[in-house]
mmCIF file of C-alpha atoms in Angstrom:
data_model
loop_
_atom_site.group_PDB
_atom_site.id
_atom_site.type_symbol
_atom_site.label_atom_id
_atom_site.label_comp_id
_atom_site.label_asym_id
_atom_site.label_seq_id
_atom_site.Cartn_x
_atom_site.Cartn_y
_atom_site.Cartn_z
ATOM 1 C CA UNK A 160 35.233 -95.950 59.884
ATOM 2 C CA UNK A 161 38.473 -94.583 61.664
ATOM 3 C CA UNK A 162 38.682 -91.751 59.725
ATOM 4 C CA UNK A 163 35.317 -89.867 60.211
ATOM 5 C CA UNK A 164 35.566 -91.037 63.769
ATOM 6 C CA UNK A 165 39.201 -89.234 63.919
ATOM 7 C CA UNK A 166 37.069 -86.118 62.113
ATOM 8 C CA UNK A 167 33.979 -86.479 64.161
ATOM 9 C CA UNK A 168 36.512 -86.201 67.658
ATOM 10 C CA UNK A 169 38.408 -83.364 65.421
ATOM 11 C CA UNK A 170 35.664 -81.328 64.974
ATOM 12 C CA UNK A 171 33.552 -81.450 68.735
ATOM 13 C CA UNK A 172 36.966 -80.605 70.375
ATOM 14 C CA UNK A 173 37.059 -77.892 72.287
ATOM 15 C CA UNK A 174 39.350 -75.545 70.389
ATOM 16 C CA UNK A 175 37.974 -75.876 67.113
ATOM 17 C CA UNK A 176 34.203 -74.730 68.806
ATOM 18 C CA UNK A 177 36.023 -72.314 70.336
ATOM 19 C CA UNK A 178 37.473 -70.753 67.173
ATOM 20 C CA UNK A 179 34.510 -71.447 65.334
ATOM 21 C CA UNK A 180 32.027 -69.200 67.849
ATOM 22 C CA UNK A 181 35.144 -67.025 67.642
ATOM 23 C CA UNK A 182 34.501 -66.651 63.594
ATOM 24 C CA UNK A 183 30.971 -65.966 64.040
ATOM 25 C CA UNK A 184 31.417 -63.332 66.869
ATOM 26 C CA UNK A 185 33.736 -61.684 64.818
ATOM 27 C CA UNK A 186 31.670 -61.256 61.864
ATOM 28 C CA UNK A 187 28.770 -60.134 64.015
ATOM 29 C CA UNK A 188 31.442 -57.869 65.479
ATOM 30 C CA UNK A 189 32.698 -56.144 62.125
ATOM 31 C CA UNK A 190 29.012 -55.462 61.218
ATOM 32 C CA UNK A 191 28.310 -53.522 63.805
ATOM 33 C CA UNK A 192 31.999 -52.137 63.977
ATOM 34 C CA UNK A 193 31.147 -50.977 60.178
ATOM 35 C CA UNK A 194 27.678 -49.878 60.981
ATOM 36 C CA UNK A 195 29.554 -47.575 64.175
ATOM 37 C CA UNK A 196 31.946 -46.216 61.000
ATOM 38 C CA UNK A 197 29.469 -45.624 58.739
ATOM 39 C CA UNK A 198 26.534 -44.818 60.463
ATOM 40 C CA UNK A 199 28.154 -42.473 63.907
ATOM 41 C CA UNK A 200 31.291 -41.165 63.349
ATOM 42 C CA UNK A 201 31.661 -40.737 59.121
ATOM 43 C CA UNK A 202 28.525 -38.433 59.494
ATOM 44 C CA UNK A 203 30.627 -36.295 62.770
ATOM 45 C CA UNK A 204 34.221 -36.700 60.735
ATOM 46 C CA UNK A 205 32.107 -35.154 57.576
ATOM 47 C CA UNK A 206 30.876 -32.612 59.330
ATOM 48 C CA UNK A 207 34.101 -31.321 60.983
ATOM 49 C CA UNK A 208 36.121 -32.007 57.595
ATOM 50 C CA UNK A 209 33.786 -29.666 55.859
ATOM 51 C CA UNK A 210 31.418 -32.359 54.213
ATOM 52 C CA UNK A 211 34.253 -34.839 52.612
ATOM 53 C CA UNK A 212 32.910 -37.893 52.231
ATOM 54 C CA UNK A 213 36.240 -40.035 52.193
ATOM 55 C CA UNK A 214 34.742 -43.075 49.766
ATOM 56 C CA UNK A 215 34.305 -40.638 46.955
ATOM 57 C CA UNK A 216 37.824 -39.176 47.209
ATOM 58 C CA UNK A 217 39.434 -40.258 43.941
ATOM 59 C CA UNK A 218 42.025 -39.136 41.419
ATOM 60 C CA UNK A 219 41.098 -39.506 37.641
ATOM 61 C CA UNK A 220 44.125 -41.029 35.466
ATOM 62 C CA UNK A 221 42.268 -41.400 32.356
ATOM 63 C CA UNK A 222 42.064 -37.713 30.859
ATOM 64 C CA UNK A 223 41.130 -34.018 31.410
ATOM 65 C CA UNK A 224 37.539 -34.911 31.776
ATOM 66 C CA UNK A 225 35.791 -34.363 35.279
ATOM 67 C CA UNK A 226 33.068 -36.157 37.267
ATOM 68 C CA UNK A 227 31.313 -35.675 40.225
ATOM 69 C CA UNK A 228 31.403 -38.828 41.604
ATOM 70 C CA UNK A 229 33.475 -41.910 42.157
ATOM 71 C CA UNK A 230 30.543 -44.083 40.628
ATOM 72 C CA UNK A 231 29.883 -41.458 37.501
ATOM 73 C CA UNK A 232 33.821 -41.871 36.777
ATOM 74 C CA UNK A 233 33.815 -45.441 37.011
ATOM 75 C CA UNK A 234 30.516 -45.837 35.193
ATOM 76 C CA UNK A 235 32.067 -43.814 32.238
ATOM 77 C CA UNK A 236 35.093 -46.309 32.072
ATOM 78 C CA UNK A 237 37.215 -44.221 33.172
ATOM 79 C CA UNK A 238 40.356 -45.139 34.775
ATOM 80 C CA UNK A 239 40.594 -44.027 38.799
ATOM 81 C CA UNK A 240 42.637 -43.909 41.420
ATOM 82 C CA UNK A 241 39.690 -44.427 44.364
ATOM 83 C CA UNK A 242 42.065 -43.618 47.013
ATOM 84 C CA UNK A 243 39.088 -42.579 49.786
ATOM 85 C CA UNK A 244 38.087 -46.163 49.798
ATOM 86 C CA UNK A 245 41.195 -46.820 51.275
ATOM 87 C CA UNK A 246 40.992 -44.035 53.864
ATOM 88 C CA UNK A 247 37.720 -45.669 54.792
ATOM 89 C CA UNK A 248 39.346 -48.993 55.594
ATOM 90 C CA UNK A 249 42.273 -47.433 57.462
ATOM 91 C CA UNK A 250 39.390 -45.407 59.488
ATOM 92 C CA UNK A 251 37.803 -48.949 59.804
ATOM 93 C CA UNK A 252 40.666 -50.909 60.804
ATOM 94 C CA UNK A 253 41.641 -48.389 63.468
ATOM 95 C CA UNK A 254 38.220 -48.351 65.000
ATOM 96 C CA UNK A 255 37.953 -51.584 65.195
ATOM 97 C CA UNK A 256 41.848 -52.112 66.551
ATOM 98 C CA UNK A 257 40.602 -49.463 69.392
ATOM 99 C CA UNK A 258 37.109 -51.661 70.328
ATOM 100 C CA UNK A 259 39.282 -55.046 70.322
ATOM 101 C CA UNK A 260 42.066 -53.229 72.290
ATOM 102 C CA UNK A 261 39.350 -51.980 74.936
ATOM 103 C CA UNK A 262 37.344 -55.271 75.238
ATOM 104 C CA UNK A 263 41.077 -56.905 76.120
ATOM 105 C CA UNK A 264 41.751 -54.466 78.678
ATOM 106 C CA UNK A 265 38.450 -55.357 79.900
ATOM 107 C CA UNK A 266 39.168 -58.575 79.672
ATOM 108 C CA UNK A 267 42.152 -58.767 81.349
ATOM 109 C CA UNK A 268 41.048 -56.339 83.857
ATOM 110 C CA UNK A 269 38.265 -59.014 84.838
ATOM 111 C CA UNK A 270 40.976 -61.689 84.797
ATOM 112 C CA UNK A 271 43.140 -60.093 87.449
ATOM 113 C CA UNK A 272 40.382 -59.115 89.959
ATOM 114 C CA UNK A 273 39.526 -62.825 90.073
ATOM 115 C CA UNK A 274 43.311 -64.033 90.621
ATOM 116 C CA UNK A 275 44.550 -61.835 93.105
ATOM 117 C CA UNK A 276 44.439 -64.142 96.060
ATOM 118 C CA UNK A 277 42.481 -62.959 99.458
ATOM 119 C CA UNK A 278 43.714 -60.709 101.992
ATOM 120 C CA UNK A 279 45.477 -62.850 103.873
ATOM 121 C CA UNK A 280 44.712 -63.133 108.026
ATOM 122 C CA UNK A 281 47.256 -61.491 109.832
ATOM 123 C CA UNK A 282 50.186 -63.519 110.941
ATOM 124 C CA UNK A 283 50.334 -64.695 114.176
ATOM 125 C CA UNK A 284 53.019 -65.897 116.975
ATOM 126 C CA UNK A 285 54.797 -68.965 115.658
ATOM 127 C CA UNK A 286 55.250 -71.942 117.524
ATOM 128 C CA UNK A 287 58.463 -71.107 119.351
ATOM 129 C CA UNK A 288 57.015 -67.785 120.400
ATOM 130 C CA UNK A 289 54.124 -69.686 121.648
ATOM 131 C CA UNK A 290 55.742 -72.840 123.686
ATOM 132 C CA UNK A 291 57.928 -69.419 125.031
ATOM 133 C CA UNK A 292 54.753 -67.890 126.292
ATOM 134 C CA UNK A 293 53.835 -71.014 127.797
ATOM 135 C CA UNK A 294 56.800 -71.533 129.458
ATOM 136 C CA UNK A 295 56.758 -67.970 131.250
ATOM 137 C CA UNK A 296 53.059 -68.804 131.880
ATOM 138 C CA UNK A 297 53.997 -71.764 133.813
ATOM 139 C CA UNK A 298 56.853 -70.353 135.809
ATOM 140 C CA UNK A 299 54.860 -67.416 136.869
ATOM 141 C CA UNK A 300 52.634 -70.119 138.451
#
């Protein structure tokens, strides 16, 4: 009974929730990262590349003959080096480097505002300059 009670505490503690609602955010995250890649800017980078669509970039290794597409080459057999797939992850991984990047700075911009202490009240006469003014109060009297 010790050890499911050891897994049970193990597995409500804090951290592991966090990481855990981390994992799901994150995979929300890269759909909608990969939806922002493929469905926003791949269209605008096509259109001021001249129409290159960067997953059907490839290099064919297995002979003379031609295709038109990455999937007709690889339907054939033949052998291909798909090299725009790759562009399209490196495309991927910087956009989504750039959106963590900017929700950090965000982040840490929030974190800041809320730790910089108050404005603090202005200073004022310390107690020797104040049993002074007394003093001189008293005499004047």
């Amino acid at each position: 009974m010790g050890f499911i009670k050891e897994f049970k505490e193990f597995a409500v503690k804090g951290n592991v929730m966090d990481m855990a609602v981390g994992v799901i955010i994150g995979g929300a995250f890269g759909k909608i990262v990969t939806s922002l890649v493929n469905d926003v800017l791949m269209p605008v980078i096509s259109l001021v590349t001249g129409g290159i669509d960067f997953t059907n970039l490839f290099i064919n290794l297995s002979g003379d003959e031609k295709y038109a597409t990455l999937a007709a080459a690889q339907e054939a057999g033949a052998s291909v080096f798909a090299y725009g797939q790759f562009l399209q992850n490196i495309v991927d991984f910087i956009i989504v480097a750039f959106c963590i990047f900017l929700m950090l700075k965000g982040i840490n911009k929030m974190n800041r505002k809320k730790e910089e202490p108050a404005p603090e009240a202005p200073a004022g006469p310390t107690q020797e300059e104040l049993l002074a003014e007394i003093r001189d109060l008293l005499k004047k009297k």
